[in-house]
Short mmCIF file of C-alpha atoms and ligand atoms in Angstrom, two decimals:
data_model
loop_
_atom_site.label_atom_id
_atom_site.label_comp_id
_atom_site.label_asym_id
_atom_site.label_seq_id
_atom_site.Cartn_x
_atom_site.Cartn_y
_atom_site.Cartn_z
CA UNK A 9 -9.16 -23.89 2.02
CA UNK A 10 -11.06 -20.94 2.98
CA UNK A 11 -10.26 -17.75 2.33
CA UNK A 12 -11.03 -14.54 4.14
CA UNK A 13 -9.85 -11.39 4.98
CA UNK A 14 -7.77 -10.00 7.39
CA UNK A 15 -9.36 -7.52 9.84
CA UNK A 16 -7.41 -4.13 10.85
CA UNK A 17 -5.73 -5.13 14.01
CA UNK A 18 -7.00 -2.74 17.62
CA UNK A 19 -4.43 -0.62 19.13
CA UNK A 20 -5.01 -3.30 21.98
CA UNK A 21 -3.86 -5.75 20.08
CA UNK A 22 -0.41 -3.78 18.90
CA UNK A 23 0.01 -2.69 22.30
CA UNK A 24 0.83 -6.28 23.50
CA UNK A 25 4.19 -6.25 21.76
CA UNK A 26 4.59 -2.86 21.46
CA UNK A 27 4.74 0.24 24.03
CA UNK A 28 1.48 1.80 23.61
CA UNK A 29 2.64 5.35 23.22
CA UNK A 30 5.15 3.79 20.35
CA UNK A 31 2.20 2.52 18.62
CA UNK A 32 -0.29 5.76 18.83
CA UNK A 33 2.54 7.51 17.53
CA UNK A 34 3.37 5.50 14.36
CA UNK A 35 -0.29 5.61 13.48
CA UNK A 36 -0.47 9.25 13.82
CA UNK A 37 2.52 9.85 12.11
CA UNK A 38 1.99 7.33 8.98
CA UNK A 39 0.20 9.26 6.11
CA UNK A 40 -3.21 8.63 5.44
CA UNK A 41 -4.73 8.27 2.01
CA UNK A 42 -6.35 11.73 0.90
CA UNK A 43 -9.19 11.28 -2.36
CA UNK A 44 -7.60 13.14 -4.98
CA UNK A 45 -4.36 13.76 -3.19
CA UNK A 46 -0.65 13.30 -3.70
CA UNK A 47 1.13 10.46 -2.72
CA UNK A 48 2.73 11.06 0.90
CA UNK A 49 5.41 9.06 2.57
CA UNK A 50 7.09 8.39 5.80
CA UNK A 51 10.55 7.60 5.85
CA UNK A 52 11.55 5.60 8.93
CA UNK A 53 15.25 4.19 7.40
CA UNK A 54 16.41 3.81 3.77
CA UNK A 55 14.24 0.40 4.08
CA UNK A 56 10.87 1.18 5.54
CA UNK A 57 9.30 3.52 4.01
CA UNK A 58 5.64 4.08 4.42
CA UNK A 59 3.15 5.18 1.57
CA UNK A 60 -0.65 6.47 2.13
CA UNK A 61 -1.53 2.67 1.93
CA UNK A 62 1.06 1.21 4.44
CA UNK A 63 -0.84 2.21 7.53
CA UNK A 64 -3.69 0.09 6.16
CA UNK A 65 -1.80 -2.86 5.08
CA UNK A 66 0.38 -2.89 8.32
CA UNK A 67 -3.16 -2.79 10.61
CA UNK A 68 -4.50 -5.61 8.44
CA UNK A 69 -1.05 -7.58 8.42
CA UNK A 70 -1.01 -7.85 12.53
CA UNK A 71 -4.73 -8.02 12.49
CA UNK A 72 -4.67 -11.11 10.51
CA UNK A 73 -2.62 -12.61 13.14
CA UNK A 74 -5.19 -12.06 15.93
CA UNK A 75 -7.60 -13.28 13.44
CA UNK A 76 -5.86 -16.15 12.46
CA UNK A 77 -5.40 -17.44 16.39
CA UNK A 78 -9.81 -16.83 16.92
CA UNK A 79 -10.01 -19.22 14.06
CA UNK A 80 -7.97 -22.40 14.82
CA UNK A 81 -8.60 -21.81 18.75
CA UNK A 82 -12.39 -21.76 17.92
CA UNK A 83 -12.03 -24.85 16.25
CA UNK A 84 -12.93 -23.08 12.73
CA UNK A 85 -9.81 -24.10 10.88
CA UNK A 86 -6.40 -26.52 11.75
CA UNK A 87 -4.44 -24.38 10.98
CA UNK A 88 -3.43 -20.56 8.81
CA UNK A 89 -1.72 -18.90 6.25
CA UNK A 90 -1.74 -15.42 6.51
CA UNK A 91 -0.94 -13.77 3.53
CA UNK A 92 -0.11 -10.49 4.44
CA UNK A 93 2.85 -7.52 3.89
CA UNK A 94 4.31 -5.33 5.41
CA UNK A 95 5.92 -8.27 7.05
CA UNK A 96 7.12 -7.77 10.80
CA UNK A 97 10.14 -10.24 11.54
CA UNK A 98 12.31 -7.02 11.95
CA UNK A 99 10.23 -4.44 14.04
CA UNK A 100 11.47 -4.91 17.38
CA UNK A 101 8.93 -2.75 20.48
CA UNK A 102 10.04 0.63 19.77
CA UNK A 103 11.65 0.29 16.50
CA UNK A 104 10.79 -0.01 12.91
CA UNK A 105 13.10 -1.59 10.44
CA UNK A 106 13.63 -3.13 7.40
CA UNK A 107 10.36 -3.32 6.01
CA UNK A 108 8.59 -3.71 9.15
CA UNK A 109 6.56 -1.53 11.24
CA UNK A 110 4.47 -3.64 14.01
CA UNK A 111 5.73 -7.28 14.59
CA UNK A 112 2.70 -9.14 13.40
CA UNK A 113 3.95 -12.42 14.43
CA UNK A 114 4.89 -10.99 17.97
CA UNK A 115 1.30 -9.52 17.83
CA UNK A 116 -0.17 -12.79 17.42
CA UNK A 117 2.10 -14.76 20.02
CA UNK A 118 1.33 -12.43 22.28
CA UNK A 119 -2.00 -12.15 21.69
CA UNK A 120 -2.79 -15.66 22.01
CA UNK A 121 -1.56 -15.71 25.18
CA UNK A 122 -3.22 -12.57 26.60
CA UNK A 123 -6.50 -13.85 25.29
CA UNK A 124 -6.65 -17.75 25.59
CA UNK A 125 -4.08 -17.85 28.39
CA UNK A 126 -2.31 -20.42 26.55
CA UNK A 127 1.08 -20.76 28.87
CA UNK A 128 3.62 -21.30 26.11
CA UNK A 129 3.68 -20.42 22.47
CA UNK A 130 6.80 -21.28 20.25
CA UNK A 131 7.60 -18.89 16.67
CA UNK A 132 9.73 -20.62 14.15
CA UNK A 133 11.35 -18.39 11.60
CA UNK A 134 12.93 -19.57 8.23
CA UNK A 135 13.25 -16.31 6.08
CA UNK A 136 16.96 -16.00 5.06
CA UNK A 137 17.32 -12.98 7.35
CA UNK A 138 17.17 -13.30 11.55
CA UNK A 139 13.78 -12.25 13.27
CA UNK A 140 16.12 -9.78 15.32
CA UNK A 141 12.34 -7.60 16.10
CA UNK A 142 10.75 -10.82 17.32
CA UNK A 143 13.80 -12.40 19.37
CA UNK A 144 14.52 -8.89 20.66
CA UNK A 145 10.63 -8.64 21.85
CA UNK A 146 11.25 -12.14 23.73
CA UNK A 147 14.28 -12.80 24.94
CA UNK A 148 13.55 -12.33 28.44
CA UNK A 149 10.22 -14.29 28.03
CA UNK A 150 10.78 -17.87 28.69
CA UNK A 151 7.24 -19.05 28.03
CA UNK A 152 7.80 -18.01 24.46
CA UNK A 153 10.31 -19.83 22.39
CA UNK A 154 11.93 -18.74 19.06
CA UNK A 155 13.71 -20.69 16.74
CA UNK A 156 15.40 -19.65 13.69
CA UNK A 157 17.53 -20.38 10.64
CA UNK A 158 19.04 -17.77 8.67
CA UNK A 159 22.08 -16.73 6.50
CA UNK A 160 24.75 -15.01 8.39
CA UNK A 161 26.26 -13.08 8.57
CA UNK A 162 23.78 -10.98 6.58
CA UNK A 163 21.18 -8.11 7.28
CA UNK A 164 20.41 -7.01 10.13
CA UNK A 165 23.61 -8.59 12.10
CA UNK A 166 21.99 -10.43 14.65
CA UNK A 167 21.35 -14.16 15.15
CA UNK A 168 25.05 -15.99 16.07
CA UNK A 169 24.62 -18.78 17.60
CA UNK A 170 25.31 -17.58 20.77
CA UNK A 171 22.41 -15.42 21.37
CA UNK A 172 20.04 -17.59 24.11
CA UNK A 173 17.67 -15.23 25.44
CA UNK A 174 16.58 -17.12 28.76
CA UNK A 175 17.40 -20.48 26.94
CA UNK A 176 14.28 -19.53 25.19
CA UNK A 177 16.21 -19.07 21.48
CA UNK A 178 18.25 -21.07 19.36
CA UNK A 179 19.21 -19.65 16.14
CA UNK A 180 20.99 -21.72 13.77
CA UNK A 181 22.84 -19.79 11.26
CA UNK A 182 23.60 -20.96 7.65
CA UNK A 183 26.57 -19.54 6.22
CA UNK A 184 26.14 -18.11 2.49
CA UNK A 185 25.86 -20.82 -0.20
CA UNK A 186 24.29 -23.00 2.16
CA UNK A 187 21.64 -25.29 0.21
CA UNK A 188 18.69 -27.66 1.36
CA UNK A 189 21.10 -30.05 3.16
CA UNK A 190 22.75 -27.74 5.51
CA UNK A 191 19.04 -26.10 6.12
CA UNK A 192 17.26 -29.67 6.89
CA UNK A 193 20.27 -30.71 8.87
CA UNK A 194 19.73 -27.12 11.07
CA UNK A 195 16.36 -27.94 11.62
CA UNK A 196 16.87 -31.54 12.35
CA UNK A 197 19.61 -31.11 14.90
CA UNK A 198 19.12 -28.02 16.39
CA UNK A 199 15.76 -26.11 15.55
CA UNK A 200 13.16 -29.23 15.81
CA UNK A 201 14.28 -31.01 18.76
CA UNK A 202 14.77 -27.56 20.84
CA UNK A 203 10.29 -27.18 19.77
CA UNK A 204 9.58 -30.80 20.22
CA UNK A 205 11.48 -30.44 24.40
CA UNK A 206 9.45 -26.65 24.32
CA UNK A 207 6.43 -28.42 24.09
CA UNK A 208 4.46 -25.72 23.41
CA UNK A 209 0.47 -25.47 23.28
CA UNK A 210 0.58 -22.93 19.89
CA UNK A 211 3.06 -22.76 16.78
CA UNK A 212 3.65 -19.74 14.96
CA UNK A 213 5.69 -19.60 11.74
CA UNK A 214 7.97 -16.40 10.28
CA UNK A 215 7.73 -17.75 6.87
CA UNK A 216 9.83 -15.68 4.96
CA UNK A 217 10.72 -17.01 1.61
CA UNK A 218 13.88 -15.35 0.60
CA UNK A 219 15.93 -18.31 1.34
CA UNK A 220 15.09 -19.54 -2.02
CA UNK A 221 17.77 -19.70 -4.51
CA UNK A 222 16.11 -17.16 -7.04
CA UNK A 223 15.87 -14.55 -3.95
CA UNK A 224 17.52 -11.37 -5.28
CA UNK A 225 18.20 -10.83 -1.41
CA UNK A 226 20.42 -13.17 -0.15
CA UNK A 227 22.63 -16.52 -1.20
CA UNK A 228 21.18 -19.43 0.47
CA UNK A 229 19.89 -22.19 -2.24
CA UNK A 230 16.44 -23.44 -1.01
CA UNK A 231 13.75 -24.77 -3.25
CA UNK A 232 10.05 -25.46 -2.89
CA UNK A 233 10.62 -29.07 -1.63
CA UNK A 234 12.69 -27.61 1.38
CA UNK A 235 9.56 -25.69 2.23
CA UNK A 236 7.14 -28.38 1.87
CA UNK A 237 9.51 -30.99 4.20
CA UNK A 238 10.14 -27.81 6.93
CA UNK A 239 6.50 -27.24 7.24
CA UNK A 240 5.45 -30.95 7.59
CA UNK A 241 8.04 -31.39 10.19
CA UNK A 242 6.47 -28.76 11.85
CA UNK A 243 3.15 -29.63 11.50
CA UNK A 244 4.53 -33.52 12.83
CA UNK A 245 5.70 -31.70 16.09
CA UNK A 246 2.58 -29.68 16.34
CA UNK A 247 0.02 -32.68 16.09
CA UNK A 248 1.38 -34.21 19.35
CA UNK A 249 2.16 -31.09 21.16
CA UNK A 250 -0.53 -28.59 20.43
CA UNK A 251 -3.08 -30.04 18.33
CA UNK A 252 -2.02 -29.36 15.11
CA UNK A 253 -2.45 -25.53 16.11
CA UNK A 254 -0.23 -23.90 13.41
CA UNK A 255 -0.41 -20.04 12.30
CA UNK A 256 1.69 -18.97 9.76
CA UNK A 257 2.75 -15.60 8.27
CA UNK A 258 4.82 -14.13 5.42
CA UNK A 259 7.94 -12.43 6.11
CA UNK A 260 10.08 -11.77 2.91
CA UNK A 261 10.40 -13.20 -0.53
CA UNK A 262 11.23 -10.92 -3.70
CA UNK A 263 11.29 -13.20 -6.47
CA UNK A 264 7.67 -12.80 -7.35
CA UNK A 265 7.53 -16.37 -9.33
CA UNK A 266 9.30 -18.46 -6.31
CA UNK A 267 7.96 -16.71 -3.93
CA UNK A 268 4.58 -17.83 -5.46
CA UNK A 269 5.76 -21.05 -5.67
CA UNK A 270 7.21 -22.04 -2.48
CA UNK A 271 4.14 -19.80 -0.73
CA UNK A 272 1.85 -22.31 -2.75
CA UNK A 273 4.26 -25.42 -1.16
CA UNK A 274 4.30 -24.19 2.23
CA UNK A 275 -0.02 -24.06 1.98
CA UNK A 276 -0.25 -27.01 0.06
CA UNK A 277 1.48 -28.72 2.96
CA UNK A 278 -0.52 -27.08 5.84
CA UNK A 279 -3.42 -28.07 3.84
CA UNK A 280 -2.59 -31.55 4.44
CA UNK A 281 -1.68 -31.69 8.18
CA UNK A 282 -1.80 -34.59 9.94
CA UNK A 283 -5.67 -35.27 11.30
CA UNK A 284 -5.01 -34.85 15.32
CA UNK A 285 -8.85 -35.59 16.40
ZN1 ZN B 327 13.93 -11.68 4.81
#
């Protein structure tokens, strides 16, 4: 594994998921770190709430996307983790929300289509809460795809079933208490076949890992193996479709120890992706 760090994203970059004048004005408006100063704060909702380092962290979050999508198209690396808060699952264009600010992995989908003209890119999301930011960004975009499980009903609202987009989404809700059966069983009959017909030529994951049954957050009941089997069946789906080209990011996850842990499982397992040369 290689390790390096993430790069503060361009207003270019933001500006292909989010209305320019949207993002100029969040960057102007989030407080920047004075030597010696007091500690300053933006309060967008009772949720997202940003400090003198946010504006940093949230350029370097959606920058590591961009990043992430040079490396594996230029052959550097198979495939990327990017480590990275705040996450962005719930920003949508014009709207910051819980926890988010710029949708990082909206950046990057967009991104790596603007730059590599790749014609279809697919984001699979399997923090306990619905991408509502990213699926609001593309639901009238049918060369992106985005597939998610989530608990439900639960924060923000959004994510029934019924929500299609273009026939571009299919969210498969897990009702509270659900475990690692009912969350393989989503993938397997509704998430992973919908990516595999997508066929699309990059994969980006919303990992989130508040699913997990230590998450303070929310009551589904997913261990570390869950993560490890999700991301290889990803990473199965991605060797024949796109050439193993995988980017991943973190979404939520507040248990510090299982988030650690299931972080570590999700790597572990893009570490050992299928060789598609
Ligand atoms: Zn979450």
């Amino acid at each position: 594994m290689v390790r390096r760090e993430a790069p503060l994203a361009t207003v270019d970059q933001l500006a292909l998921a989010h209305p320019r004048d949207f993002v100029e004005g969040m960057l102007a408006a989030m407080p920047d770190p004075v030597p010696g100063g007091e500690e300053r704060h933006l309060a967008i909702d009772t949720d997202t709430i940003a400090s003198t380092g946010t504006k940093e962290a949230a350029l370097r979050a959606a920058g590591a996307l961009c990043a992430a999508v040079d490396a594996v198209m230029a052959g550097e690396a198979s495939n990327a983790f990017c480590a990275v808060r705040p996450p962005g699952h719930h920003a949508e264009a014009r709207q910051p929300m819980g926890f988010c600010f710029f949708n990082n992995v909206a950046v990057g989908a967009a991104y790596a289509r603007a730059r590599y003209g790749l014609k279809r890119v697919a984001i699979i999301d399997f923090d306990v809460h619905h991408g509502n930011g990213t699926q609001a960004i593309f639901e009238a975009e049918p060369a992106v795809f985005f597939g998610s499980t989530h608990q439900f009903p639960l924060y923000p609202g959004t994510g029934g079933r019924s929500e299609r987009g273009v026939g571009n989404i299919v969210n498969a809700p897990l009702a509270p208490g659900a475990g690692s059966s009912d969350f393989r069983h989503a993938f397997s009959e509704h998430i992973l076949p919908a990516l595999s017909e997508f066929s699309p030529d990059f994969i980006f994951i919303s990992a989130g890992f508040d699913a997990h049954a230590d998450d303070p957050l929310a009551s589904l009941s997913l261990f570390e193996p869950d993560y490890q089997w999700v991301t290889r069946e990803i990473l199965r789906i991605a060797a024949y479709v796109c050439d193993g080209r995988v980017v991943s990011t973190l979404e939520g996850g507040y248990d510090l120890g299982s988030l650690a842990e299931s972080a570590a499982a999700h790597v572990t397992a893009l570490m050992a992706a299928p060789d598609v040369s």
